[in-house]
Coordinates of C-alpha atoms in Angstrom, one line a residue:
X1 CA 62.7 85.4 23.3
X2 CA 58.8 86.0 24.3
X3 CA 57.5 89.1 25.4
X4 CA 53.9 89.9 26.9
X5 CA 51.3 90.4 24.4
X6 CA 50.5 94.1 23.7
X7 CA 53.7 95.0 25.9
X8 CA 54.9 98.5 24.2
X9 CA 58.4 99.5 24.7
X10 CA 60.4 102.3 23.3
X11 CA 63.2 101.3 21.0
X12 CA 66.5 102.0 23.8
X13 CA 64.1 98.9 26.0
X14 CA 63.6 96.7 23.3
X15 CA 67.8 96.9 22.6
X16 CA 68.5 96.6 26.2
X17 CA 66.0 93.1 26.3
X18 CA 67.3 91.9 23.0
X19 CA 70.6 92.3 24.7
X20 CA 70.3 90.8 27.1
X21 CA 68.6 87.5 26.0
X22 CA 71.8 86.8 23.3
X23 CA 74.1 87.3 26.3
X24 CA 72.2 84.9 28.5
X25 CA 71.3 82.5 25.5
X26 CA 75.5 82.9 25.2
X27 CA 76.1 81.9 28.6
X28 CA 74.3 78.9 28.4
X29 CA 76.1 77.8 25.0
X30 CA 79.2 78.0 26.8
X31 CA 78.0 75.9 29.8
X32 CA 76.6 73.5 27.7
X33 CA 80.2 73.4 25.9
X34 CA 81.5 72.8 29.3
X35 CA 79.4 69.9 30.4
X36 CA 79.7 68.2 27.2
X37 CA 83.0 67.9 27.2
X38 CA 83.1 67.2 30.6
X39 CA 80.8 64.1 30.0
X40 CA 81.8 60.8 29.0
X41 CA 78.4 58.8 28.6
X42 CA 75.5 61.0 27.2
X43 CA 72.0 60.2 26.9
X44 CA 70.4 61.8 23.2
X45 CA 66.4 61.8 23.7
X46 CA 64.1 63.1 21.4
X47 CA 60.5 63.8 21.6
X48 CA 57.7 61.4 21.3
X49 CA 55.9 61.0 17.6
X50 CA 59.3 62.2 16.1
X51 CA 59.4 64.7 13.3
X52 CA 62.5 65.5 11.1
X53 CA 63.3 68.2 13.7
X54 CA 63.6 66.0 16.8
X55 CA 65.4 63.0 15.5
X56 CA 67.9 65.2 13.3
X57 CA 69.3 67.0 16.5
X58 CA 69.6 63.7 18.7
X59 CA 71.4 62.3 15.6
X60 CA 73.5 65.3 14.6
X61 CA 74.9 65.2 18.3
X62 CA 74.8 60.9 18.2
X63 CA 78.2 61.3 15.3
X64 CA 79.6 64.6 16.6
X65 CA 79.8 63.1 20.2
X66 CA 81.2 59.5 18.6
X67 CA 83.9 62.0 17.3
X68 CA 84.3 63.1 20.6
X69 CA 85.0 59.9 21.9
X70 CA 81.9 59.7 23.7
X71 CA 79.5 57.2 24.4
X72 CA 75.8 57.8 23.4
X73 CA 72.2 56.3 23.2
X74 CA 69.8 57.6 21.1
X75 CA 66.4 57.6 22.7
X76 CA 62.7 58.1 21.8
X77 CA 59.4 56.6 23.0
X78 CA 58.3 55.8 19.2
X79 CA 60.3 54.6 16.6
X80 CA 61.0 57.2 13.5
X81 CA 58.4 56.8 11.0
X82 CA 59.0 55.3 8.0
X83 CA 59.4 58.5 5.6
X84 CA 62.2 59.7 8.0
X85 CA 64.3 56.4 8.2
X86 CA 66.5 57.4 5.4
X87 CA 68.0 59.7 8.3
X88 CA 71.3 57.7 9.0
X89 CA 71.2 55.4 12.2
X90 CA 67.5 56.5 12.5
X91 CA 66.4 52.8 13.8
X92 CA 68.8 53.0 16.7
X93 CA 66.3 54.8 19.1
X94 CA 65.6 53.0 21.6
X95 CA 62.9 53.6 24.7
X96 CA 64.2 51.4 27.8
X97 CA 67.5 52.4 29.4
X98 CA 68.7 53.4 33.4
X99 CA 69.1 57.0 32.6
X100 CA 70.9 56.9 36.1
X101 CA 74.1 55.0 34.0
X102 CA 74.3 58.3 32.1
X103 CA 77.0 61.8 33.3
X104 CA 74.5 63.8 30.8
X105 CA 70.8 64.0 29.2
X106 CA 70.5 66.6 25.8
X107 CA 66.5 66.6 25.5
X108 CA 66.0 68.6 21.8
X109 CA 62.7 69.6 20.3
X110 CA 60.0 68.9 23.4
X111 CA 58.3 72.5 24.0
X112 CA 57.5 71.1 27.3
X113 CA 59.0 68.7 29.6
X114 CA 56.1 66.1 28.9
X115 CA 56.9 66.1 25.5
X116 CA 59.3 62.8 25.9
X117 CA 56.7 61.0 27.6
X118 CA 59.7 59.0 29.5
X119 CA 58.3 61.0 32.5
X120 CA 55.2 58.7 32.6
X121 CA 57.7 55.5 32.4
X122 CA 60.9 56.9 34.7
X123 CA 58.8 59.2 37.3
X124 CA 62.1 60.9 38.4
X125 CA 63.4 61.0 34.2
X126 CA 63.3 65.5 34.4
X127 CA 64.4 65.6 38.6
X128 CA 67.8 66.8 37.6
X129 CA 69.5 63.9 39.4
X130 CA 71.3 63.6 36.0
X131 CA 72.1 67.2 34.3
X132 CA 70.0 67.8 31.3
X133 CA 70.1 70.2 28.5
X134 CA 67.1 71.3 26.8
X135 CA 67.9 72.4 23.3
X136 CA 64.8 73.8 21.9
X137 CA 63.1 76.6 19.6
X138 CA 59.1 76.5 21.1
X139 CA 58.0 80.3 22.9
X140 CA 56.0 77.5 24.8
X141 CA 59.1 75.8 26.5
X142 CA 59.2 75.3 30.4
X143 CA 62.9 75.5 30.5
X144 CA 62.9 72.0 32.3
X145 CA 66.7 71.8 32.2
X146 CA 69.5 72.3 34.3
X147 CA 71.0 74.2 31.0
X148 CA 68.0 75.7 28.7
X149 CA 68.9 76.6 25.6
X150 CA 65.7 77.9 24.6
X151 CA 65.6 80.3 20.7
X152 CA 62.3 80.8 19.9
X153 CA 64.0 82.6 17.0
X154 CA 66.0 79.8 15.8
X155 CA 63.7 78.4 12.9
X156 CA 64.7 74.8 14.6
X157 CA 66.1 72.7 17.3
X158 CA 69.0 71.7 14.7
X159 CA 69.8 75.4 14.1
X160 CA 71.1 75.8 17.9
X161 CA 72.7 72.0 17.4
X162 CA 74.5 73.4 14.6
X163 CA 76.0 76.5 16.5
X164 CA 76.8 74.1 19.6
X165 CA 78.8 71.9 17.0
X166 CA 80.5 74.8 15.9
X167 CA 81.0 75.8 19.4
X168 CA 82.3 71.8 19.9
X169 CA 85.0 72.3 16.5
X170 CA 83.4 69.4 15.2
X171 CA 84.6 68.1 12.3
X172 CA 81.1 68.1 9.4
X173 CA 80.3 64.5 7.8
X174 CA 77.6 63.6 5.3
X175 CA 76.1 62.0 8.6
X176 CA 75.9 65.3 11.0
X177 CA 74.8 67.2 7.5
X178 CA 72.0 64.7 6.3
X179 CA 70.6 65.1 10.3
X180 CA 70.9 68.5 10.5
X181 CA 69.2 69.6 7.0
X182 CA 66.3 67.2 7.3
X183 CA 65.8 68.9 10.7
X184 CA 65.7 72.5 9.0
X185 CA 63.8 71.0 6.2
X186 CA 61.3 69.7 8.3
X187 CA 60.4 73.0 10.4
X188 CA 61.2 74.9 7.6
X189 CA 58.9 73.3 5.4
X190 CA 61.5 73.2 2.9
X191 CA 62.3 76.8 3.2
X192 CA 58.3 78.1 2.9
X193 CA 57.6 78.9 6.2
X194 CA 58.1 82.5 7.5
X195 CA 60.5 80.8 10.3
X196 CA 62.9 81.1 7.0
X197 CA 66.0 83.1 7.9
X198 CA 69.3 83.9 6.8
X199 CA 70.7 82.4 9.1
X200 CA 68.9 79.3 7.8
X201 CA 70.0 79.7 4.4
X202 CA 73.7 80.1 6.1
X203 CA 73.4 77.1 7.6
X204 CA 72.1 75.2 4.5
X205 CA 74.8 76.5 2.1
X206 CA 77.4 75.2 4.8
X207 CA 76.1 71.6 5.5
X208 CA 75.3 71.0 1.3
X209 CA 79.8 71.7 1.3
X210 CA 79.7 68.4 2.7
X211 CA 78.9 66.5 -0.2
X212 CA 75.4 65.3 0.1
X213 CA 72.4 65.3 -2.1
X214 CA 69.4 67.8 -1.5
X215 CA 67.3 65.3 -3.2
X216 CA 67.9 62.8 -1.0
X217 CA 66.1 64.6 1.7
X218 CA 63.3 66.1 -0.4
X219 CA 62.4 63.3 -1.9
X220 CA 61.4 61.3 1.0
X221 CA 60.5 64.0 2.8
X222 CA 58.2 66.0 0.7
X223 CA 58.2 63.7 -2.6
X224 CA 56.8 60.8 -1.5
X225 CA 53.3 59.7 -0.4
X226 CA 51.9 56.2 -0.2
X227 CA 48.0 55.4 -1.5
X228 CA 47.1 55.3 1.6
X229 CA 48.3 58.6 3.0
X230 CA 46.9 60.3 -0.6
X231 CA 43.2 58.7 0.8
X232 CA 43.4 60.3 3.6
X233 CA 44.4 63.5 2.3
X234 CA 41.5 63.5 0.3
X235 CA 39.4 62.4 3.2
X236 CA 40.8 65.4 5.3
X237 CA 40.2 68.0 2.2
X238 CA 36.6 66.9 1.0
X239 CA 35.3 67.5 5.1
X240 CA 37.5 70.3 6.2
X241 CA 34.8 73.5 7.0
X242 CA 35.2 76.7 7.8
X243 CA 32.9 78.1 10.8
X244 CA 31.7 81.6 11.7
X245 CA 34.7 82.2 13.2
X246 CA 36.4 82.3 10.5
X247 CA 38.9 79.1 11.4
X248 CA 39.2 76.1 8.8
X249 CA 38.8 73.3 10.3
X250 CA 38.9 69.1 9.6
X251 CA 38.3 65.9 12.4
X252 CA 40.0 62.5 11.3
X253 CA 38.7 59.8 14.1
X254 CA 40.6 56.7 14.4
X255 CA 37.6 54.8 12.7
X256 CA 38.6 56.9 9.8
X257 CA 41.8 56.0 9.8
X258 CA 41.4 52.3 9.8
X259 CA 38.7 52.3 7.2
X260 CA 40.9 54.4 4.9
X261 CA 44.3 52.2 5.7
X262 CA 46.2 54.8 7.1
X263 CA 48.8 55.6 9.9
X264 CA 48.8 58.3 11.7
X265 CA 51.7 59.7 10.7
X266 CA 50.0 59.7 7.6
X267 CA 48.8 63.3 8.1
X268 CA 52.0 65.0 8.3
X269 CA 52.1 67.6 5.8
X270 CA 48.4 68.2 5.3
X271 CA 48.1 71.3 7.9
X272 CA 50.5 73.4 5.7
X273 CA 48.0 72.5 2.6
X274 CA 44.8 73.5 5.0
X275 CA 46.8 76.6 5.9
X276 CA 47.3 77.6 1.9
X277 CA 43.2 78.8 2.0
X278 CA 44.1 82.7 2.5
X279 CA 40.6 84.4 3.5
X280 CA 40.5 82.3 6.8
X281 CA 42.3 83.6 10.7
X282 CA 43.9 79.8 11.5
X283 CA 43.6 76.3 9.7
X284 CA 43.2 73.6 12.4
X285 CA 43.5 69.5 12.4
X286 CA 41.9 67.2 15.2
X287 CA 42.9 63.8 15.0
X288 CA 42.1 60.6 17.3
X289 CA 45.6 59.1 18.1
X290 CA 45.6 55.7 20.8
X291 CA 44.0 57.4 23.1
X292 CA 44.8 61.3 22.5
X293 CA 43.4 63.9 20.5
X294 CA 46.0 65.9 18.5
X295 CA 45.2 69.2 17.2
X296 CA 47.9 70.9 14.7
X297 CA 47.3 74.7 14.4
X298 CA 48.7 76.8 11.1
X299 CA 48.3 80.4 10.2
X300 CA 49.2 83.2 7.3
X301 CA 48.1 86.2 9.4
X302 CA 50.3 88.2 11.6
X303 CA 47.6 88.9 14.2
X304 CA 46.9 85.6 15.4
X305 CA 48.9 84.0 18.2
X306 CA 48.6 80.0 17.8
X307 CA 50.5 79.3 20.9
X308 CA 48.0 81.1 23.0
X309 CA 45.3 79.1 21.5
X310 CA 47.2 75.9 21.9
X311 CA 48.2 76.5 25.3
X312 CA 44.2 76.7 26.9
X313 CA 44.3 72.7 25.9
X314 CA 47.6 72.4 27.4
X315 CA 50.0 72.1 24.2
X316 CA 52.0 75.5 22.8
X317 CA 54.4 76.3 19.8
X318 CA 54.9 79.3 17.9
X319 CA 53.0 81.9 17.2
X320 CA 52.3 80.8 13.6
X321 CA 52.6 76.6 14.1
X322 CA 51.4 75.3 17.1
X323 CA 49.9 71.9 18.8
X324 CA 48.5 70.5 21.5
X325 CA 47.5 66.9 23.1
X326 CA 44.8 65.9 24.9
X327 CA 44.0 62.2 26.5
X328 CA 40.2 61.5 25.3
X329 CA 38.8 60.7 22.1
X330 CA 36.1 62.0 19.9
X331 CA 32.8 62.4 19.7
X332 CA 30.4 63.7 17.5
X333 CA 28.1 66.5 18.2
X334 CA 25.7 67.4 15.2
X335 CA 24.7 71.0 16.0
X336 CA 21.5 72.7 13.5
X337 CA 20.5 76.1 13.1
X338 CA 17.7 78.3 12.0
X339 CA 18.9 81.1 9.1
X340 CA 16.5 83.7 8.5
X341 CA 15.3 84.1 4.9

């Protein structure tokens, strides 16, 4: 739910609105019910550069459809990195199909329709010639679906999975739990982000019933880093700055990651450790990425919107975590001063 900045409504409006969006948020669970059961061959994409989120939700729904008796694809434009292939079936993603052979598209986790980037390889991927829903938890989504079901409360895309499985009377397996926890993990950031609910912790306490390890998600996850990914963490720290604007900021180019051995997804994780420094408004990461420049934004305060500030680039989020992604690259700009004595 997303309502105008500085938009003041007496408490009887703010009920009425609130009201409103669970009933239509309701409508389109139960639609989305409908069509899925409806469908016999479903498409499952996730977003491209996959996080825990994205591939957890395509997953989750890859064995509770399978139970169904439905046929699925799992689908991404980039494989799941390496720290998120203990996720079961997590190598099955594939990123050439006819997504005309499919009754159905689910599309979870992309805050805006280019965030597949199968647009750019099927031209007429979002045209609705095949019925999509668009699970998703971003105040920046474009509801590109013919079924949006859009919670920008939900603390992540595998929250609203896991009340559409519910919905479904799916049976829980260590399989659908392992998906859905990394995914609620991953957003979460293991339960330190203010995007922590109860509803989250509900959720949690539910899928550990089903027998599987908490460690086994944490540990990969959050426990382990390679050499080169602790370089480049230290790369990142020692050259980070604050400005006069009160923003932290650090630029990794993609010389630096090849003279430091690293991947790119080597700099997962490292936003939430700029965004520990409390004195400053937002902590922001600019990386060079084949052709693109990535920003990650993180803040603490309450006052800052970081999905206003991500969408003047063209990206969005929440309004404490946001992103955006630019094609470019780089370049340096050495800018000196005069300071008064």
């Amino acid at each position: 739910m997303w309502m105008a900045p500085g938009l003041k409504l007496d408490k009887g409006e703010l009920l009425g609105i609130i009201t409103h969006f669970m009933e239509t948020l309701d409508q389109e669970l139960k639609k989305a019910v409908e069509l899925i059961n409806k469908s016999s061959k479903i498409l499952l994409v996730s977003h491209k550069r996959p996080d825990g989120d994205t591939l957890g939700a395509s997953l989750a729904f890859h064995f509770a459809l399978k139970q169904m008796g439905k046929e699925t694809t799992l689908a991404c434009m980039d494989g799941a990195p390496e720290r998120l292939q203990f996720m079961p079936s997590s190598k099955e993603f594939v990123h050439e199909f006819n997504y005309l052979d499919y009754d159905l598209i689910i599309v979870s986790d992309a805050g805006a329709y280019h965030m597949t980037g199968f647009h750019e390889v099927y031209p007429d991927f979002l045209s609705r010639k095949v019925p999509i829903i668009n699970i998703d938890h971003h105040q920046s989504n474009d509801n590109f679906g013919t079924i949006n079901i859009v919670d920008a409360q939900a603390s992540s895309a595998t929250m609203i999975v896991w009340r559409l499985l519910k919905m479904l009377h799916i049976q829980l397996t260590k399989e659908i739990a392992i998906s859905l926890l990394s995914g609620i993990y991953n957003d979460t950031g293991a339960f330190l982000h203010a995007n922590t609910t109860q509803e989250t912790f509900e959720m949690a306490g539910e899928l550990a019933q089903a027998g599987i390890s908490i460690s086994d998600i944490v540990k990969p996850m959050f426990r382990q880093s390679s050499l080169s990914q602790l370089k480049l963490w230290g790369y990142i720290l020692e050259n980070a700055r604050k400005n006069e604007n009160n923003i932290l900021s650090a630029v990794i180019s993609e010389s630096d990651f090849k003279l430091l051995g690293a991947h790119h997804s080597d700099t997962g994780g490292i936003i939430d450790l700029l965004n520990t420094v409390p004195e400053v408004d937002y902590a922001m990461l600019v990386a060079e990425d084949g052709g693109v420049v990535k920003g990650s934004l993180r803040t603490q305060k309450d006052d800052v919107n970081l999905s206003d500030i991500a969408a003047q680039f063209g990206g969005g989020g929440h309004k404490k975590a946001a992103g955006f992604r630019v094609n470019g690259k780089l370049e340096k700009k050495i800018v000196w001063k005069i300071v008064p004595a």
